C-alpha positions as semicolon CSV with decimal commas, in nm:
position;residue;x (nm);y (nm);z (nm)
1;M;0,000;0,000;0,000
2;N;0,142;0,336;-0,104
3;V;0,054;0,599;0,155
4;Y;0,079;0,883;-0,096
5;D;-0,163;0,715;-0,334
6;R;-0,407;0,677;-0,047
7;A;-0,362;1,042;0,046
8;Y;-0,450;1,145;-0,309
9;E;-0,753;0,915;-0,297
10;L;-0,860;1,080;0,028
11;A;-0,814;1,425;-0,126
12;Q;-1,031;1,324;-0,422
13;A;-1,293;1,179;-0,188
14;L;-1,304;1,506;0,006
15;Q;-1,331;1,708;-0,315
16;G;-1,612;1,485;-0,436
17;S;-1,798;1,480;-0,106
18;L;-2,149;1,613;-0,069
19;E;-2,017;1,881;0,167
20;A;-1,760;2,006;-0,086
21;K;-2,022;2,011;-0,360
22;Q;-2,255;2,211;-0,135
23;V;-1,977;2,467;-0,072
24;M;-1,917;2,504;-0,445
25;E;-2,289;2,538;-0,518
26;A;-2,339;2,792;-0,240
27;R;-2,038;2,992;-0,358
28;A;-2,164;2,989;-0,716
29;A;-2,504;3,115;-0,598
30;A;-2,341;3,393;-0,395
31;D;-2,116;3,486;-0,687
32;R;-2,420;3,540;-0,910
33;D;-2,533;3,821;-0,679
34;P;-2,296;4,119;-0,705
35;D;-2,360;4,239;-0,348
36;A;-2,314;3,894;-0,194
37;R;-2,001;3,834;-0,403
38;R;-1,850;4,167;-0,297
39;M;-1,934;4,122;0,072
40;L;-1,803;3,767;0,080
41;A;-1,480;3,862;-0,100
42;D;-1,423;4,151;0,142
43;F;-1,484;3,931;0,445
44;Q;-1,251;3,659;0,320
45;R;-0,982;3,915;0,239
46;R;-1,000;4,055;0,593
47;Q;-1,003;3,706;0,740
48;L;-0,696;3,604;0,537
49;E;-0,507;3,920;0,634
50;L;-0,576;3,852;1,001
51;Q;-0,469;3,488;0,970
52;Q;-0,146;3,585;0,794
53;R;-0,062;3,834;1,065
54;M;-0,131;3,572;1,331
55;M;0,095;3,322;1,153
56;G;0,361;3,592;1,155
57;G;0,339;3,603;1,532
58;E;0,124;3,914;1,563
59;E;-0,159;3,890;1,813
60;P;-0,480;4,052;1,686
61;S;-0,650;4,301;1,912
62;A;-0,981;4,225;2,076
63;E;-1,133;4,503;1,867
64;E;-1,016;4,340;1,543
65;L;-1,155;4,002;1,643
66;D;-1,479;4,159;1,760
67;G;-1,506;4,358;1,437
68;L;-1,459;4,048;1,225
69;G;-1,719;3,863;1,433
70;K;-1,968;4,145;1,392
71;L;-1,901;4,158;1,019
72;Y;-1,966;3,782;1,002
73;E;-2,298;3,830;1,180
74;L;-2,393;4,115;0,949
75;L;-2,304;3,920;0,636
76;S;-2,501;3,622;0,765
77;L;-2,816;3,829;0,724
78;N;-2,777;3,783;0,348
79;P;-2,932;3,439;0,272
80;L;-2,681;3,361;-0,003
81;V;-2,384;3,438;0,219
82;Q;-2,545;3,252;0,510
83;D;-2,589;2,943;0,292
84;Y;-2,222;2,963;0,196
85;F;-2,107;3,002;0,558
86;E;-2,319;2,704;0,666
87;A;-2,188;2,486;0,382
88;E;-1,833;2,590;0,464
89;K;-1,885;2,494;0,830
90;R;-2,016;2,150;0,734
91;L;-1,711;2,089;0,514
92;G;-1,488;2,210;0,796
93;V;-1,641;1,953;1,032
94;V;-1,566;1,673;0,783
95;Y;-1,209;1,799;0,739
96;E;-1,156;1,817;1,117
97;D;-1,302;1,469;1,163
98;V;-1,065;1,325;0,903
99;N;-0,769;1,499;1,067
100;R;-0,873;1,367;1,407
101;I;-0,902;1,012;1,272
102;I;-0,557;1,030;1,114
103;G;-0,405;1,191;1,423
104;S;-0,551;0,938;1,663
105;S;-0,435;0,647;1,446
106;M;-0,079;0,778;1,464
107;Q;-0,074;0,802;1,842
108;S;-0,003;0,431;1,878
109;V;0,295;0,472;1,644
110;L;0,434;0,791;1,796
111;L;0,352;0,730;2,162
112;P;0,458;0,385;2,280
């Protein structure tokens, strides 16, 4: 068994999952609405900037985190954006579950 082949199979399974398809469909629906597309792009840009700063060792202020949370709540009032956020959360749960399964299976190898 080639581990890398299995990893690629897992990646394809994730890409072909119902949850991934729902994210793509929700994003396509949001992209068809100019306001939803603009709001979602702006939110994701801000989110990415904050994540990059955090990876660089910078701690975001409480105001920045609060502002992003409030923006998320505001954007969630748009049904198209809300559908996208919900689909993204469902895919995130699947991704976290897979990571947890892989991580827990390696504990017996790494921790005698």
